[in-house]
PDB file of C-alpha atoms in Angstrom:
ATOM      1  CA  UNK A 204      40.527-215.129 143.270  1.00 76.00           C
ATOM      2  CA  UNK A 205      42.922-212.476 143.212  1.00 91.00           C
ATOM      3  CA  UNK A 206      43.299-210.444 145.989  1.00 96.00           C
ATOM      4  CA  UNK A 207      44.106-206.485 145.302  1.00 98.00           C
ATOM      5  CA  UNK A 208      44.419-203.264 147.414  1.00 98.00           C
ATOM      6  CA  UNK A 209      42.849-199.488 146.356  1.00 98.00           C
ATOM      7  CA  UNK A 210      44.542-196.475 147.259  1.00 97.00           C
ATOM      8  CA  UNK A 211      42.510-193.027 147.125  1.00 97.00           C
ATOM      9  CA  UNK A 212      43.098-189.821 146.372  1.00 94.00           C
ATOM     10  CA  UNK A 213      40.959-186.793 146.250  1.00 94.00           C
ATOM     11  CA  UNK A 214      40.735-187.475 142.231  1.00 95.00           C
ATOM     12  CA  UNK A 215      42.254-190.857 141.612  1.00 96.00           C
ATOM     13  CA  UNK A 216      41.973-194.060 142.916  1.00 97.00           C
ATOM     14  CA  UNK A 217      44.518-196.612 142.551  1.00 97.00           C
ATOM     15  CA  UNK A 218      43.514-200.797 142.371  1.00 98.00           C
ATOM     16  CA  UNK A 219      46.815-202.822 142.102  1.00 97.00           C
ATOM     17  CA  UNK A 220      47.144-206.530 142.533  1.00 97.00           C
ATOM     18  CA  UNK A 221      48.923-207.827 146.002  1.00 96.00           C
ATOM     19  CA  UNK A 222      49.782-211.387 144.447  1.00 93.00           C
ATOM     20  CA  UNK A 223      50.708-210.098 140.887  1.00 97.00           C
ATOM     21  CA  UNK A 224      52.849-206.959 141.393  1.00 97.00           C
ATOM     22  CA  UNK A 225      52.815-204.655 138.720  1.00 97.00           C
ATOM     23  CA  UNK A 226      49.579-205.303 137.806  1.00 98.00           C
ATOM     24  CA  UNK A 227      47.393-201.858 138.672  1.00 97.00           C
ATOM     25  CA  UNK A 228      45.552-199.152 137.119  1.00 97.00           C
ATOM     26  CA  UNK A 229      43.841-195.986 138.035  1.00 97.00           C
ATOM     27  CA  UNK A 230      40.436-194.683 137.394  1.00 97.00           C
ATOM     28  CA  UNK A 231      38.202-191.896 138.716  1.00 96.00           C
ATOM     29  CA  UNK A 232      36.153-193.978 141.420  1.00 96.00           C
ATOM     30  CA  UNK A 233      36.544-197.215 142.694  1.00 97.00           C
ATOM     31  CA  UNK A 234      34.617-199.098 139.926  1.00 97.00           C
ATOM     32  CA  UNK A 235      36.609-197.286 137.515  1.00 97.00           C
ATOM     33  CA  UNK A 236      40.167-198.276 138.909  1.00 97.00           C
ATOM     34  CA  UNK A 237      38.861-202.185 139.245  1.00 97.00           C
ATOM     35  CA  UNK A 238      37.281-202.172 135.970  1.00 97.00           C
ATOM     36  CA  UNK A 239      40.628-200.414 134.434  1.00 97.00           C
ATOM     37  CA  UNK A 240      42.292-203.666 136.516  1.00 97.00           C
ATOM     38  CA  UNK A 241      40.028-206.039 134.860  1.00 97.00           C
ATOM     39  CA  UNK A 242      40.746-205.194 131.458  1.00 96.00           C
ATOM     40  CA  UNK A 243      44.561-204.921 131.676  1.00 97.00           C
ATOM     41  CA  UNK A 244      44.472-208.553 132.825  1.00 97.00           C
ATOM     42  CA  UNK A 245      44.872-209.648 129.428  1.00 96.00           C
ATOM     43  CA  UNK A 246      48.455-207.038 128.806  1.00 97.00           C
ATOM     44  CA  UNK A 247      49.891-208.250 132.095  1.00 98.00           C
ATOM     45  CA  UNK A 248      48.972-212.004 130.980  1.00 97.00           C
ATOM     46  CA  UNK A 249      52.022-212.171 128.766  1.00 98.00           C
ATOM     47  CA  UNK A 250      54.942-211.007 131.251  1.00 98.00           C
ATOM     48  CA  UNK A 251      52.999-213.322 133.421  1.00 98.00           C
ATOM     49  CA  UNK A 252      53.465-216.235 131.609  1.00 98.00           C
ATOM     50  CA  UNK A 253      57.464-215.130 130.176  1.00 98.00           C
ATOM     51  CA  UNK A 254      58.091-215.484 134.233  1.00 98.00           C
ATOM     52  CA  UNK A 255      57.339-218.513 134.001  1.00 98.00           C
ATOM     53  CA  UNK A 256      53.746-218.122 136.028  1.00 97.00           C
ATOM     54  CA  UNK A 257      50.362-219.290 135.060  1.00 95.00           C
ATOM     55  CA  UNK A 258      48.170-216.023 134.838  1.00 95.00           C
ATOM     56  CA  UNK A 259      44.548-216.898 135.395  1.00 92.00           C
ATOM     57  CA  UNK A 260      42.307-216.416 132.377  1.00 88.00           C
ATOM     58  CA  UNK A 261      39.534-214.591 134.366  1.00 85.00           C
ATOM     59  CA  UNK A 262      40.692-213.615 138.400  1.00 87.00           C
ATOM     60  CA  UNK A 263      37.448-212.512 140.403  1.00 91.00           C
ATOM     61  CA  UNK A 264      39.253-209.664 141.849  1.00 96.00           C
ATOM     62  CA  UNK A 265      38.419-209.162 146.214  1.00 96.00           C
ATOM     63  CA  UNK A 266      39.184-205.831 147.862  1.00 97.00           C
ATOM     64  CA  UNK A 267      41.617-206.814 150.518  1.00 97.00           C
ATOM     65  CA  UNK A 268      42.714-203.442 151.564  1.00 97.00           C
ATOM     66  CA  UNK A 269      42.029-199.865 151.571  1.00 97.00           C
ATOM     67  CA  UNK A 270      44.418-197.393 152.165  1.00 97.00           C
ATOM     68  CA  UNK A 271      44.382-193.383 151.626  1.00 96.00           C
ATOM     69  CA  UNK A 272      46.606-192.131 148.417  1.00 95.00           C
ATOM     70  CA  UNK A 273      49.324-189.462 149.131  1.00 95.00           C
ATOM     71  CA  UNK A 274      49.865-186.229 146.380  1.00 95.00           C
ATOM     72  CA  UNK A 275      52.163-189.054 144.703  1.00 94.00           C
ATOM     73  CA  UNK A 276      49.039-190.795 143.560  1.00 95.00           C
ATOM     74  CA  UNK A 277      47.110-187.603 142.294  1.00 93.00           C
ATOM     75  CA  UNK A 278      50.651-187.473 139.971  1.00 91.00           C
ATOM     76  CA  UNK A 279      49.622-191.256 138.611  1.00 89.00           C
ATOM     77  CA  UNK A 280      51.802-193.412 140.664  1.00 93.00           C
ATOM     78  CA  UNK A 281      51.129-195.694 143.082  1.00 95.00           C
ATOM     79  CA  UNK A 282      51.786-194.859 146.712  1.00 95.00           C
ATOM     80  CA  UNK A 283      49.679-196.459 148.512  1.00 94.00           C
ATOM     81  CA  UNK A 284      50.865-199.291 151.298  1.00 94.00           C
ATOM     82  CA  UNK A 285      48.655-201.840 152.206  1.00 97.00           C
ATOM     83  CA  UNK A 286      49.779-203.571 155.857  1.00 96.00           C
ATOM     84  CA  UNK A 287      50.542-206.934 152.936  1.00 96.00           C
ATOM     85  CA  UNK A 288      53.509-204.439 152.299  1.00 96.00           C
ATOM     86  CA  UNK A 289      54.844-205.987 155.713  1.00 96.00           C
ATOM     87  CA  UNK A 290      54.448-209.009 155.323  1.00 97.00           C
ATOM     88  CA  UNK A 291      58.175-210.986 155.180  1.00 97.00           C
ATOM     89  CA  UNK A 292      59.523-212.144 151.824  1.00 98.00           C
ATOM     90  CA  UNK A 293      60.430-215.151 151.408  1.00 98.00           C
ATOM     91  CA  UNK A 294      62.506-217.078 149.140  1.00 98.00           C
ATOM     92  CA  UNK A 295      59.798-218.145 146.450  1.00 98.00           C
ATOM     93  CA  UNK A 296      58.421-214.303 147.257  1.00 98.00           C
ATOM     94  CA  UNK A 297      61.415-212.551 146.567  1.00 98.00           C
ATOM     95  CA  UNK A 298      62.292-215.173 143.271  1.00 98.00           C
ATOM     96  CA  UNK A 299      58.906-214.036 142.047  1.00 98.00           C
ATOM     97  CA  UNK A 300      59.052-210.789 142.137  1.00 98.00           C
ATOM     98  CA  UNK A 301      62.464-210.907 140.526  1.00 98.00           C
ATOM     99  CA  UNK A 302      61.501-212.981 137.837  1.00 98.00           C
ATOM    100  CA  UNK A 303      58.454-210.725 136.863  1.00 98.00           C
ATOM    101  CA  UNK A 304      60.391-207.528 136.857  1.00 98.00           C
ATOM    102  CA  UNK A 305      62.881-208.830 134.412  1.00 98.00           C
ATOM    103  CA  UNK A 306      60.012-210.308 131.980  1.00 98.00           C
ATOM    104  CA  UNK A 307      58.629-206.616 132.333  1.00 98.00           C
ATOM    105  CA  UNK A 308      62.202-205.205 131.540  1.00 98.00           C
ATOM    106  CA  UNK A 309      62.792-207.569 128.720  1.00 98.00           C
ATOM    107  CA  UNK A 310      59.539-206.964 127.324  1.00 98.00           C
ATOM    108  CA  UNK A 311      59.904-203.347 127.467  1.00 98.00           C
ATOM    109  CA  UNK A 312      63.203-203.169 125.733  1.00 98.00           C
ATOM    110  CA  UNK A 313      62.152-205.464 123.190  1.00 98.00           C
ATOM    111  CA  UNK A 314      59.364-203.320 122.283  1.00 98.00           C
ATOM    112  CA  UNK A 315      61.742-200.317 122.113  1.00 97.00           C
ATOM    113  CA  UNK A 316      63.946-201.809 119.904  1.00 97.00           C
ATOM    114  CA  UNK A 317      60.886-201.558 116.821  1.00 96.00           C
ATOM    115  CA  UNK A 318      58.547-198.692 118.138  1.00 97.00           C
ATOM    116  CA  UNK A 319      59.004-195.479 116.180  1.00 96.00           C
ATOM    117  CA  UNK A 320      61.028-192.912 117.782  1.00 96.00           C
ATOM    118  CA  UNK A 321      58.308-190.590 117.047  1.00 95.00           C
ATOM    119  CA  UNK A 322      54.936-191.618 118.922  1.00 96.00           C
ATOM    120  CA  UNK A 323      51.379-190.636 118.273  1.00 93.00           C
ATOM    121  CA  UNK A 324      50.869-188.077 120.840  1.00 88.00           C
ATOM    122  CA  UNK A 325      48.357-188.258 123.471  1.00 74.00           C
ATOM    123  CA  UNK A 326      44.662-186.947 123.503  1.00 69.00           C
ATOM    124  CA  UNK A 327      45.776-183.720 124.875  1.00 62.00           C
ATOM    125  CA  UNK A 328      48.890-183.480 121.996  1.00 60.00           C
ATOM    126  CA  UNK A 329      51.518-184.167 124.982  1.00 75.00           C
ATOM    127  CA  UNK A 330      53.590-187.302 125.658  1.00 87.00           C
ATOM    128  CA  UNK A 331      57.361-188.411 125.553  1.00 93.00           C
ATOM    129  CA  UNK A 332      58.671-189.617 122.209  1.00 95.00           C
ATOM    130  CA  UNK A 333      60.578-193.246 122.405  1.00 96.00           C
ATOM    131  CA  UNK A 334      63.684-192.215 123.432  1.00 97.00           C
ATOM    132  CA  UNK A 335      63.025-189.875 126.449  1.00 96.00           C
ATOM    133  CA  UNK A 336      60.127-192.488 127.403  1.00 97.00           C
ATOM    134  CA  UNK A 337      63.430-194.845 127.489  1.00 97.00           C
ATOM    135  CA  UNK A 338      65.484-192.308 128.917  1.00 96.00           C
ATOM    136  CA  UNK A 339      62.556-191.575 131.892  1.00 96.00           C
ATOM    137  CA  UNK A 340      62.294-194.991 132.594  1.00 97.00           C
ATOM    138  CA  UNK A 341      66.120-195.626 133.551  1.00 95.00           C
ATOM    139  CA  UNK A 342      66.508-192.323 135.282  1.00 95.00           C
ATOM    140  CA  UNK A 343      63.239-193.186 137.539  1.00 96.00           C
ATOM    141  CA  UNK A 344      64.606-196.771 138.186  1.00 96.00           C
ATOM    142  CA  UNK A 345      68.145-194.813 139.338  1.00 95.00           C
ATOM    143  CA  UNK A 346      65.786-193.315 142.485  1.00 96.00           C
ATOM    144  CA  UNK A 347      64.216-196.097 143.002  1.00 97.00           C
ATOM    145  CA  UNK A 348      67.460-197.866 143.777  1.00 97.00           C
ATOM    146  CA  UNK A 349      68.067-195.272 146.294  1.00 96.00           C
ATOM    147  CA  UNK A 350      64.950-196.200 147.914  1.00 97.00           C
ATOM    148  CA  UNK A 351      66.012-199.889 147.906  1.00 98.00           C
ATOM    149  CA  UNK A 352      69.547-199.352 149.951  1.00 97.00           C
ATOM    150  CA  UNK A 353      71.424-198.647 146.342  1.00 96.00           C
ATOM    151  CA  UNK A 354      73.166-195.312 146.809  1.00 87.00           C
ATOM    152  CA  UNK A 355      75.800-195.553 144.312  1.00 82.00           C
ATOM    153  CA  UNK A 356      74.153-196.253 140.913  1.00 82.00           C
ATOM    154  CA  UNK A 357      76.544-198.669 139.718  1.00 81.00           C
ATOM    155  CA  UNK A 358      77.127-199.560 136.013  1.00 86.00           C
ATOM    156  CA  UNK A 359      74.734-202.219 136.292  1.00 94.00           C
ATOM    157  CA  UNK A 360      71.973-201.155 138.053  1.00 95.00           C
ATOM    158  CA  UNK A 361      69.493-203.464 137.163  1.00 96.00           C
ATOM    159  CA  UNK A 362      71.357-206.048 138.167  1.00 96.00           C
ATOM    160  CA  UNK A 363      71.783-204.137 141.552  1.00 96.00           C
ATOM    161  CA  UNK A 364      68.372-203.922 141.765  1.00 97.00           C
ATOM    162  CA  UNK A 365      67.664-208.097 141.247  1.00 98.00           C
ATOM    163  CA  UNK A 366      70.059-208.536 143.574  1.00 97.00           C
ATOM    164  CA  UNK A 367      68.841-207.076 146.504  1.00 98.00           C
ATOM    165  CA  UNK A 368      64.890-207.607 145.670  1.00 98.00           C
ATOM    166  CA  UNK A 369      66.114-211.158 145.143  1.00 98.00           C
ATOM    167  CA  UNK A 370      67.112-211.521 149.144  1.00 98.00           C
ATOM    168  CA  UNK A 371      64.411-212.914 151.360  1.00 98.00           C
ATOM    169  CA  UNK A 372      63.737-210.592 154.212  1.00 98.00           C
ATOM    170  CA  UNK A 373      61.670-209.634 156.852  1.00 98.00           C
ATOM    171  CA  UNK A 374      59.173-207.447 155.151  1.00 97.00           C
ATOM    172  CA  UNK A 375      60.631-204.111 156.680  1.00 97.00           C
ATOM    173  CA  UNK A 376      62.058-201.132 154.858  1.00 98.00           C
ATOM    174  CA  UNK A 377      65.354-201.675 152.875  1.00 98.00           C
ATOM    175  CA  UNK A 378      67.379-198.681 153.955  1.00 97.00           C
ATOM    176  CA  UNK A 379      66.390-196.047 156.307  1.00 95.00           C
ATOM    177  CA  UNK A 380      63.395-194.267 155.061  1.00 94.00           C
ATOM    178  CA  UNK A 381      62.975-196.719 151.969  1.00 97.00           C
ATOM    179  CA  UNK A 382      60.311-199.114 150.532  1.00 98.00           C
ATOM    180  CA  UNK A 383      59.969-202.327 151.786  1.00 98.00           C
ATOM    181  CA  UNK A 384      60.785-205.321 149.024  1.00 98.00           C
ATOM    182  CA  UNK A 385      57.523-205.773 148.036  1.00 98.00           C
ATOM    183  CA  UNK A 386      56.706-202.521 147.186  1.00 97.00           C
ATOM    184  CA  UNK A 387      59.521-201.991 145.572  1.00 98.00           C
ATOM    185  CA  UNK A 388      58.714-205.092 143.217  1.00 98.00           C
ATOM    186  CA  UNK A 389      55.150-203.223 142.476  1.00 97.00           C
ATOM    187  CA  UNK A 390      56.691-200.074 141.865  1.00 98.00           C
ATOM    188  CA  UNK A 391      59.568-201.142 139.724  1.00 98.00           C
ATOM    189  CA  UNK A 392      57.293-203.120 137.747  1.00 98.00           C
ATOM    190  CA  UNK A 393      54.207-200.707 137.439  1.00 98.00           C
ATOM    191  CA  UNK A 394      56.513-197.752 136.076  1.00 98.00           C
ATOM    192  CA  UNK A 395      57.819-200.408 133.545  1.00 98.00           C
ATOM    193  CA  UNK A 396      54.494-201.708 132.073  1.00 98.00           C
ATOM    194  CA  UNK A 397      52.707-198.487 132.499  1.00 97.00           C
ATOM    195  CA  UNK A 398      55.433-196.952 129.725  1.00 97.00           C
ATOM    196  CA  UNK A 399      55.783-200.227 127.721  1.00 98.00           C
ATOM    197  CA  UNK A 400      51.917-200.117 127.535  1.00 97.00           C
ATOM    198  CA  UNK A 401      52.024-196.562 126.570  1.00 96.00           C
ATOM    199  CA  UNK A 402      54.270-197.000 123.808  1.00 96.00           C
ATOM    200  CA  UNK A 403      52.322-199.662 122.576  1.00 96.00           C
ATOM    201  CA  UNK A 404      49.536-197.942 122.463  1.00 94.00           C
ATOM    202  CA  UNK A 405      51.122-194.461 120.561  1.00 94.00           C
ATOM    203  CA  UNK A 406      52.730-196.598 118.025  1.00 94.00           C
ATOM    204  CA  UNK A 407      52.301-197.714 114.726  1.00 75.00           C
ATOM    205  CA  UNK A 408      54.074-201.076 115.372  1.00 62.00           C
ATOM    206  CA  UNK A 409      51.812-204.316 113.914  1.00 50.00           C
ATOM    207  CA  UNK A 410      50.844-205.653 117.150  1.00 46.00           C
ATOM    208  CA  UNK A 411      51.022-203.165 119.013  1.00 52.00           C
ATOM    209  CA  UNK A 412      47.665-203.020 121.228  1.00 51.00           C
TER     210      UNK A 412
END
């Protein structure tokens, strides 16, 4: 069983995994997001298992939580915060959260490293080529830090980041008007996949899905 949360917006809806953050999708309706879910089990499998977790082969997926979506989510990013957003983090929380957002970082760079820096473009002829996708994704992880307590983006960032999502806490925002630690860990992890996924799918790579 694996429990997940849907956030709603006038157009989207949002299902994302509350034990496997990271792992979300959006769809049209409800059915659509979970089904979306459901099929991008098999992607998130693999950073799954580089963490060092066992990914189950087939989750039955329970609706744990509803919450409404914000304008954020109409853009096609998670906002939503379930009340499990509270909940404290503890040591094996806050070790397994950092552990999955480096296997999505590593996997992402790796991928970069032999994707074309031209990509197929998308269905409507618009999408970012490698680079900028590369350049997008460290820019949006330099705001995210702010959210986190980072306010100086120092020259390591990421490591800024595993730092502080790495400390055990009590579930409550991480700077004044911030993100608590465990959405953070969704978030920072989402915008990864969601891009490394992408560029999988607009490249000519062999493997590539």
């Amino acid at each position: 069983m694996a429990e997940i949360y849907l956030e709603t917006g006038r157009k989207k809806v949002f299902a994302g995994s509350l034990d496997w953050p990271g792992w979300g999708r959006f769809g049209k309706s409800e059915e659509d997001a979970i089904e979306a879910l459901a099929a991008y089990g098999a992607r998130y499998a693999p950073i799954a298992t580089a963490a060092g977790f066992k990914f189950p082969a087939a989750p039955r997926l329970s609706v744990a939580e509803r919450v409404p979506g914000t304008a954020t989510t109409e853009f096609g990013a998670p906002d939503g915060r379930p009340g499990a957003d509270a909940q404290p983090v503890t040591a094996a929380v806050a070790a397994r959260h950092t552990k999955l957002l480096r296997a999505a970082w590593e996997a992402f760079d790796a991928f970069a490293t032999q994707a074309p820096e031209e990509l197929r473009k998308g269905p409507r002829g618009g999408g970012r080529d490698r680079d900028k996708m590369v350049g997008h994704v460290l820019d949006s992880e330099g705001a995210y830090a702010r959210k986190i307590g980072i306010k100086h983006r120092p020259e390591a960032l990421r490591d800024a980041v595993i730092e502080v999502l790495g400390t055990p806490g009590d579930g409550g925002p991480l700077t004044e008007n911030g993100w608590t630690a465990r959405y953070a860990a969704r978030r920072f992890i989402w915008h990864v996949l969601d891009h490394l996924w992408e560029m999988e799918d607009r490249s000519d790579v062999e493997g590539a899905q």
